[in-house]
Amino acid sequence: MRIFHRARHRPSATWRQTTDRAFTLIGDGRYEDAGPLLVMAADLEPWLSDSWFNLALLHKFRRDWDQARAAGLRAVALLDREHGAPDWWNLGITATALQDWPLARRAWQAYGLRLPGGAQDGTVQLDLGTTPVRLSPEGEAEVVWGRRLDPARIEVLSIPLPSSGRRWGEVVLHDGAPHGERVADGVAYPVFDEIELWAPSPVPTYVVLLQAATAADRDALERLVADAGYAAEDWTSSVRLLCRACSESRMAADDGRTVHHDPHDDGDAAHPGHLSHLSQAGSGLSWLTERECGIAAPAKLVGALLDGWVAASPATRAYRDLEEVC
């Protein structure tokens, strides 16, 4: 675990030892044990912005947002530079978690980001494009694609598997430091780790077994559901299991066009793999007629969508075992 301090002043040896020990405990997930040590470090060097930045980080890890805001404000008050300090970025995440939009706006601008005009107390809304996000990074991690709403929030565009506990359309708060990359259409996208659910989605997730004679039949269902304002995803071709090292590093082909079996596309009993959604459905070596598909749509609509899809080409399409899973 890296210690996030920058040396302008020279803190005491006791401060350094105390902080080192605290971050060792944080690395082991022992946040409650690390807390008193970082409080002690702040008492030793209260004039040092790093003391309060480290405390703000700890409170962020613990999801104690009010304490994170208090420590973060003390950290930025002691900074000696105008732009680019990670203290401001961390405070921006904290303010977003609390929906303290004036503070979030102030933090992003102080970090050096340009924000659109408008109400200074309104929600920060930016168009930062699509990017992957790792859901449940400390559990059964799953990398999905989403739309980045601002520097700390992503709206989920993939349909997560039910094991993640997440739904299509949910907004998750994410950390600022990328943790791996995915490459799609030759463009590298950073993977951000989810911190927590920021806004739930009312749209349930269904799983269904399709009989789709061709990829065009599958594509027709995805278009039909999308035209209704919801989403369908062919999990058979879009989801793969990666070893942890690959999931957290740069994946050079994440656009569904890789036709060979990647030797890292597996986990093992001792080190379970991480789930990862491709940026688009893969073609694979051969087409399997039976497909497992995730559908995000209201209960009153999902059956009608599937029936309409079948009715358009009953000779090549069918479905069974429709089940709500999340």
CSV table of C-alpha atoms in Angstrom, one decimal:
chain,number,residue,atom,x,y,z
A,1,MET,CA,0.0,0.0,0.0
A,2,ARG,CA,1.4,3.3,-1.1
A,3,ILE,CA,1.6,6.1,1.4
A,4,PHE,CA,0.1,9.2,-0.1
A,5,HIS,CA,2.3,12.0,1.1
A,6,ARG,CA,4.4,14.5,-0.8
A,7,ALA,CA,7.5,15.9,0.9
A,8,ARG,CA,7.6,19.7,1.1
A,9,HIS,CA,8.0,19.7,4.9
A,10,ARG,CA,10.0,16.9,6.5
A,11,PRO,CA,7.7,15.1,9.0
A,12,SER,CA,9.1,13.5,12.0
A,13,ALA,CA,10.4,9.9,12.0
A,14,THR,CA,7.6,9.0,14.4
A,15,TRP,CA,5.0,10.4,12.0
A,16,ARG,CA,6.4,8.3,9.1
A,17,GLN,CA,6.6,5.1,11.2
A,18,THR,CA,3.0,5.6,12.4
A,19,THR,CA,1.7,6.3,9.0
A,20,ASP,CA,3.6,3.4,7.5
A,21,ARG,CA,2.1,1.1,10.1
A,22,ALA,CA,-1.4,2.5,9.4
A,23,PHE,CA,-1.2,1.9,5.7
A,24,THR,CA,0.1,-1.6,6.2
A,25,LEU,CA,-3.1,-2.3,8.3
A,26,ILE,CA,-5.3,-0.6,5.6
A,27,GLY,CA,-3.7,-2.9,3.0
A,28,ASP,CA,-4.8,-5.9,5.1
A,29,GLY,CA,-8.3,-4.4,5.4
A,30,ARG,CA,-7.9,-3.6,9.1
A,31,TYR,CA,-9.4,-0.1,8.9
A,32,GLU,CA,-10.5,0.0,12.5
A,33,ASP,CA,-7.0,-0.7,13.7
A,34,ALA,CA,-5.5,1.9,11.3
A,35,GLY,CA,-7.8,4.7,12.4
A,36,PRO,CA,-6.1,5.5,15.8
A,37,LEU,CA,-2.7,5.5,14.1
A,38,LEU,CA,-3.7,8.0,11.5
A,39,VAL,CA,-5.4,10.2,14.2
A,40,MET,CA,-2.1,10.0,16.2
A,41,ALA,CA,-0.2,11.0,13.0
A,42,ALA,CA,-2.5,14.0,12.6
A,43,ASP,CA,-1.9,15.0,16.2
A,44,LEU,CA,1.9,14.7,15.6
A,45,GLU,CA,1.8,16.9,12.5
A,46,PRO,CA,-1.4,18.8,12.3
A,47,TRP,CA,0.1,21.4,10.0
A,48,LEU,CA,0.8,18.8,7.3
A,49,SER,CA,-1.9,18.4,4.7
A,50,ASP,CA,-0.8,14.7,4.2
A,51,SER,CA,-2.0,13.9,7.8
A,52,TRP,CA,-5.5,14.9,6.9
A,53,PHE,CA,-5.4,13.5,3.4
A,54,ASN,CA,-4.5,10.1,4.8
A,55,LEU,CA,-7.3,10.3,7.3
A,56,ALA,CA,-9.7,11.3,4.5
A,57,LEU,CA,-8.6,8.3,2.5
A,58,LEU,CA,-9.2,6.0,5.4
A,59,HIS,CA,-12.7,7.4,5.9
A,60,LYS,CA,-13.4,7.0,2.2
A,61,PHE,CA,-12.3,3.3,2.5
A,62,ARG,CA,-14.7,3.0,5.4
A,63,ARG,CA,-17.5,4.8,3.5
A,64,ASP,CA,-17.7,7.3,6.4
A,65,TRP,CA,-18.4,10.2,4.1
A,66,ASP,CA,-19.1,13.0,6.7
A,67,GLN,CA,-15.7,12.3,8.3
A,68,ALA,CA,-14.0,12.0,4.9
A,69,ARG,CA,-15.4,15.5,4.0
A,70,ALA,CA,-14.2,17.0,7.3
A,71,ALA,CA,-10.7,15.6,6.9
A,72,GLY,CA,-10.6,16.4,3.2
A,73,LEU,CA,-11.4,20.0,3.9
A,74,ARG,CA,-8.6,20.3,6.4
A,75,ALA,CA,-6.2,18.7,3.9
A,76,VAL,CA,-7.0,21.2,1.1
A,77,ALA,CA,-6.8,24.1,3.4
A,78,LEU,CA,-3.1,23.3,4.1
A,79,LEU,CA,-2.1,22.8,0.4
A,80,ASP,CA,0.6,24.9,-1.0
A,81,ARG,CA,-0.3,24.6,-4.7
A,82,GLU,CA,-3.4,25.6,-6.7
A,83,HIS,CA,-4.2,22.7,-9.0
A,84,GLY,CA,-3.6,19.0,-9.5
A,85,ALA,CA,-3.4,17.9,-5.9
A,86,PRO,CA,-5.0,14.5,-5.3
A,87,ASP,CA,-6.5,15.9,-2.1
A,88,TRP,CA,-9.0,17.8,-4.3
A,89,TRP,CA,-9.9,14.7,-6.3
A,90,ASN,CA,-10.5,12.7,-3.2
A,91,LEU,CA,-12.6,15.5,-1.9
A,92,GLY,CA,-14.6,15.6,-5.1
A,93,ILE,CA,-15.4,11.9,-4.7
A,94,THR,CA,-16.5,12.5,-1.2
A,95,ALA,CA,-18.7,15.4,-2.1
A,96,THR,CA,-20.3,13.4,-4.9
A,97,ALA,CA,-21.1,10.6,-2.4
A,98,LEU,CA,-22.8,13.1,-0.2
A,99,GLN,CA,-24.4,15.0,-3.2
A,100,ASP,CA,-22.8,18.1,-1.9
A,101,TRP,CA,-22.7,19.6,-5.4
A,102,PRO,CA,-21.2,23.0,-4.6
A,103,LEU,CA,-18.3,21.3,-2.9
A,104,ALA,CA,-17.9,18.8,-5.7
A,105,ARG,CA,-17.9,21.6,-8.3
A,106,ARG,CA,-15.3,23.5,-6.2
A,107,ALA,CA,-13.1,20.3,-5.9
A,108,TRP,CA,-13.1,19.4,-9.6
A,109,GLN,CA,-12.3,23.0,-10.6
A,110,ALA,CA,-9.6,23.3,-8.0
A,111,TYR,CA,-8.1,20.0,-9.3
A,112,GLY,CA,-7.9,21.7,-12.7
A,113,LEU,CA,-11.0,20.4,-14.6
A,114,ARG,CA,-13.2,22.7,-16.6
A,115,LEU,CA,-16.8,22.4,-15.8
A,116,PRO,CA,-19.8,23.8,-17.8
A,117,GLY,CA,-21.6,26.8,-16.6
A,118,GLY,CA,-25.0,26.8,-15.0
A,119,ALA,CA,-26.3,26.6,-11.5
A,120,GLN,CA,-23.4,26.4,-9.1
A,121,ASP,CA,-25.4,24.3,-6.7
A,122,GLY,CA,-26.8,21.8,-9.2
A,123,THR,CA,-25.6,18.3,-10.1
A,124,VAL,CA,-22.3,18.1,-11.9
A,125,GLN,CA,-23.1,16.7,-15.3
A,126,LEU,CA,-20.3,16.0,-17.9
A,127,ASP,CA,-20.0,14.0,-21.0
A,128,LEU,CA,-16.9,11.9,-20.4
A,129,GLY,CA,-17.8,9.0,-22.8
A,130,THR,CA,-17.9,5.3,-22.1
A,131,THR,CA,-15.5,3.4,-19.9
A,132,PRO,CA,-15.4,0.1,-18.0
A,133,VAL,CA,-16.0,-0.2,-14.3
A,134,ARG,CA,-15.2,-3.1,-12.0
A,135,LEU,CA,-18.2,-3.9,-9.9
A,136,SER,CA,-17.7,-5.6,-6.5
A,137,PRO,CA,-13.9,-5.3,-6.7
A,138,GLU,CA,-13.5,-6.9,-3.3
A,139,GLY,CA,-15.8,-9.8,-4.1
A,140,GLU,CA,-16.7,-11.5,-7.3
A,141,ALA,CA,-15.4,-8.8,-9.4
A,142,GLU,CA,-17.1,-8.1,-12.7
A,143,VAL,CA,-16.0,-5.5,-15.3
A,144,VAL,CA,-18.9,-3.9,-17.2
A,145,TRP,CA,-19.2,-0.9,-19.5
A,146,GLY,CA,-20.8,2.3,-18.6
A,147,ARG,CA,-21.3,6.0,-19.3
A,148,ARG,CA,-19.2,8.3,-17.2
A,149,LEU,CA,-21.4,11.1,-15.9
A,150,ASP,CA,-18.7,13.0,-14.1
A,151,PRO,CA,-15.3,12.3,-12.6
A,152,ALA,CA,-16.8,10.0,-9.9
A,153,ARG,CA,-19.9,8.4,-11.3
A,154,ILE,CA,-20.6,5.8,-14.0
A,155,GLU,CA,-24.0,4.7,-15.3
A,156,VAL,CA,-24.0,1.0,-16.0
A,157,LEU,CA,-24.7,0.2,-19.7
A,158,SER,CA,-23.9,-3.5,-19.7
A,159,ILE,CA,-26.3,-5.9,-18.0
A,160,PRO,CA,-24.4,-7.3,-15.0
A,161,LEU,CA,-24.7,-10.9,-14.0
A,162,PRO,CA,-26.9,-11.4,-10.9
A,163,SER,CA,-23.9,-12.4,-8.8
A,164,SER,CA,-22.8,-8.7,-8.8
A,165,GLY,CA,-26.1,-7.5,-7.2
A,166,ARG,CA,-26.1,-4.6,-9.8
A,167,ARG,CA,-28.6,-3.7,-12.5
A,168,TRP,CA,-28.5,-2.1,-15.9
A,169,GLY,CA,-29.0,1.7,-15.5
A,170,GLU,CA,-27.7,1.9,-12.0
A,171,VAL,CA,-25.2,4.6,-11.2
A,172,VAL,CA,-22.1,3.7,-9.2
A,173,LEU,CA,-19.6,5.8,-7.4
A,174,HIS,CA,-16.1,4.9,-8.5
A,175,ASP,CA,-12.5,5.6,-7.4
A,176,GLY,CA,-10.2,7.9,-9.2
A,177,ALA,CA,-7.2,5.7,-9.8
A,178,PRO,CA,-7.6,3.4,-12.8
A,179,HIS,CA,-7.1,-0.3,-12.1
A,180,GLY,CA,-6.3,-1.9,-15.4
A,181,GLU,CA,-7.3,-1.2,-19.0
A,182,ARG,CA,-9.6,-2.5,-21.8
A,183,VAL,CA,-8.9,-1.9,-25.4
A,184,ALA,CA,-11.8,-1.6,-27.9
A,185,ASP,CA,-11.5,-0.5,-31.5
A,186,GLY,CA,-7.8,0.4,-30.8
A,187,VAL,CA,-8.7,2.8,-28.0
A,188,ALA,CA,-7.5,2.1,-24.4
A,189,TYR,CA,-10.1,2.7,-21.7
A,190,PRO,CA,-9.2,2.9,-18.0
A,191,VAL,CA,-11.0,0.5,-15.7
A,192,PHE,CA,-12.2,2.2,-12.5
A,193,ASP,CA,-13.2,0.3,-9.3
A,194,GLU,CA,-16.7,0.8,-7.9
A,195,ILE,CA,-16.8,2.2,-4.4
A,196,GLU,CA,-20.5,1.9,-3.8
A,197,LEU,CA,-23.9,2.1,-5.4
A,198,TRP,CA,-24.9,5.7,-5.8
A,199,ALA,CA,-28.3,5.4,-7.4
A,200,PRO,CA,-30.3,2.2,-7.8
A,201,SER,CA,-32.2,1.2,-11.0
A,202,PRO,CA,-35.9,0.2,-10.9
A,203,VAL,CA,-35.4,-2.0,-13.9
A,204,PRO,CA,-35.1,-5.8,-13.1
A,205,THR,CA,-32.7,-8.2,-14.8
A,206,TYR,CA,-34.1,-11.3,-16.5
A,207,VAL,CA,-32.2,-14.3,-17.9
A,208,VAL,CA,-33.6,-16.3,-20.8
A,209,LEU,CA,-32.4,-19.1,-23.0
A,210,LEU,CA,-32.8,-18.1,-26.6
A,211,GLN,CA,-32.9,-20.3,-29.7
A,212,ALA,CA,-31.4,-18.0,-32.3
A,213,ALA,CA,-30.5,-19.6,-35.6
A,214,THR,CA,-28.0,-16.8,-36.5
A,215,ALA,CA,-26.3,-13.9,-35.1
A,216,ALA,CA,-28.7,-11.7,-37.0
A,217,ASP,CA,-31.5,-13.2,-35.0
A,218,ARG,CA,-29.7,-12.4,-31.7
A,219,ASP,CA,-29.0,-8.9,-33.0
A,220,ALA,CA,-32.7,-8.4,-33.8
A,221,LEU,CA,-33.7,-9.0,-30.2
A,222,GLU,CA,-31.0,-6.6,-28.9
A,223,ARG,CA,-32.3,-3.9,-31.3
A,224,LEU,CA,-35.9,-4.5,-30.4
A,225,VAL,CA,-35.3,-4.1,-26.7
A,226,ALA,CA,-33.1,-1.1,-27.2
A,227,ASP,CA,-35.8,0.6,-29.3
A,228,ALA,CA,-38.1,0.1,-26.4
A,229,GLY,CA,-35.7,2.0,-24.2
A,230,TYR,CA,-34.1,-0.9,-22.4
A,231,ALA,CA,-31.3,-3.4,-23.0
A,232,ALA,CA,-30.6,-7.0,-23.9
A,233,GLU,CA,-27.2,-8.6,-23.9
A,234,ASP,CA,-26.0,-12.0,-25.2
A,235,TRP,CA,-24.1,-13.2,-22.2
A,236,THR,CA,-22.9,-16.3,-24.1
A,237,SER,CA,-20.6,-14.1,-26.3
A,238,SER,CA,-20.2,-11.0,-24.2
A,239,VAL,CA,-19.0,-12.4,-20.9
A,240,ARG,CA,-15.7,-14.1,-20.2
A,241,LEU,CA,-13.9,-15.3,-17.1
A,242,LEU,CA,-10.4,-13.8,-16.7
A,243,CYS,CA,-7.6,-14.6,-14.2
A,244,ARG,CA,-7.2,-11.8,-11.7
A,245,ALA,CA,-3.9,-10.6,-13.2
A,246,CYS,CA,-5.4,-10.1,-16.6
A,247,SER,CA,-8.6,-8.5,-15.3
A,248,GLU,CA,-6.5,-5.9,-13.4
A,249,SER,CA,-4.1,-5.2,-16.3
A,250,ARG,CA,-4.3,-4.2,-19.9
A,251,MET,CA,-6.5,-6.4,-22.1
A,252,ALA,CA,-5.3,-5.9,-25.6
A,253,ALA,CA,-8.5,-7.2,-27.3
A,254,ASP,CA,-11.8,-6.5,-25.6
A,255,ASP,CA,-14.0,-5.9,-28.6
A,256,GLY,CA,-15.3,-9.4,-29.2
A,257,ARG,CA,-13.2,-10.1,-32.2
A,258,THR,CA,-10.6,-12.4,-30.6
A,259,VAL,CA,-11.3,-15.9,-32.1
A,260,HIS,CA,-8.7,-17.9,-30.2
A,261,HIS,CA,-9.0,-19.1,-26.6
A,262,ASP,CA,-6.9,-16.8,-24.3
A,263,PRO,CA,-4.9,-19.0,-21.9
A,264,HIS,CA,-5.9,-16.4,-19.2
A,265,ASP,CA,-9.6,-16.8,-19.8
A,266,ASP,CA,-10.1,-18.9,-16.7
A,267,GLY,CA,-9.8,-18.8,-12.9
A,268,ASP,CA,-8.9,-21.7,-10.7
A,269,ALA,CA,-10.2,-23.0,-7.4
A,270,ALA,CA,-7.6,-21.2,-5.4
A,271,HIS,CA,-7.8,-18.0,-7.3
A,272,PRO,CA,-11.3,-17.5,-8.8
A,273,GLY,CA,-11.4,-15.6,-12.0
A,274,HIS,CA,-13.0,-12.2,-12.6
A,275,LEU,CA,-16.0,-11.7,-14.9
A,276,SER,CA,-15.5,-9.2,-17.8
A,277,HIS,CA,-18.0,-7.9,-20.4
A,278,LEU,CA,-16.7,-7.3,-23.9
A,279,SER,CA,-17.4,-3.9,-25.4
A,280,GLN,CA,-19.5,-5.6,-28.1
A,281,ALA,CA,-20.7,-9.2,-28.6
A,282,GLY,CA,-18.0,-11.5,-29.9
A,283,SER,CA,-18.4,-13.6,-33.1
A,284,GLY,CA,-16.4,-16.6,-31.8
A,285,LEU,CA,-15.3,-19.6,-33.9
A,286,SER,CA,-18.7,-21.0,-34.5
A,287,TRP,CA,-22.3,-20.0,-33.7
A,288,LEU,CA,-24.2,-21.8,-31.0
A,289,THR,CA,-27.9,-21.7,-31.5
A,290,GLU,CA,-28.7,-21.7,-27.8
A,291,ARG,CA,-27.8,-18.5,-26.2
A,292,GLU,CA,-28.0,-17.3,-22.6
A,293,CYS,CA,-29.3,-13.7,-22.7
A,294,GLY,CA,-29.7,-11.0,-20.1
A,295,ILE,CA,-32.6,-8.6,-20.5
A,296,ALA,CA,-33.2,-5.5,-18.5
A,297,ALA,CA,-36.8,-4.5,-18.9
A,298,PRO,CA,-39.9,-4.0,-16.8
A,299,ALA,CA,-41.9,-7.2,-15.9
A,300,LYS,CA,-44.9,-6.1,-17.9
A,301,LEU,CA,-42.8,-5.6,-21.0
A,302,VAL,CA,-40.2,-8.4,-21.2
A,303,GLY,CA,-42.5,-11.2,-22.2
A,304,ALA,CA,-44.1,-9.0,-24.9
A,305,LEU,CA,-40.7,-8.1,-26.3
A,306,LEU,CA,-39.7,-11.7,-26.5
A,307,ASP,CA,-43.0,-12.8,-28.1
A,308,GLY,CA,-42.7,-10.0,-30.7
A,309,TRP,CA,-39.1,-11.1,-31.5
A,310,VAL,CA,-40.2,-14.7,-32.1
A,311,ALA,CA,-43.3,-13.7,-34.1
A,312,ALA,CA,-41.1,-11.9,-36.6
A,313,SER,CA,-39.3,-15.1,-37.5
A,314,PRO,CA,-40.8,-18.2,-35.8
A,315,ALA,CA,-38.8,-20.6,-37.9
A,316,THR,CA,-35.4,-19.3,-36.6
A,317,ARG,CA,-36.3,-18.0,-33.1
A,318,ALA,CA,-37.7,-19.3,-29.8
A,319,TYR,CA,-37.1,-18.8,-26.1
A,320,ARG,CA,-37.6,-20.6,-22.8
A,321,ASP,CA,-36.8,-20.5,-19.1
A,322,LEU,CA,-37.4,-16.8,-18.6
A,323,GLU,CA,-36.5,-15.9,-15.0
A,324,GLU,CA,-36.1,-12.7,-13.0
A,325,VAL,CA,-32.6,-12.9,-11.3
A,326,CYS,CA,-31.9,-9.4,-10.0
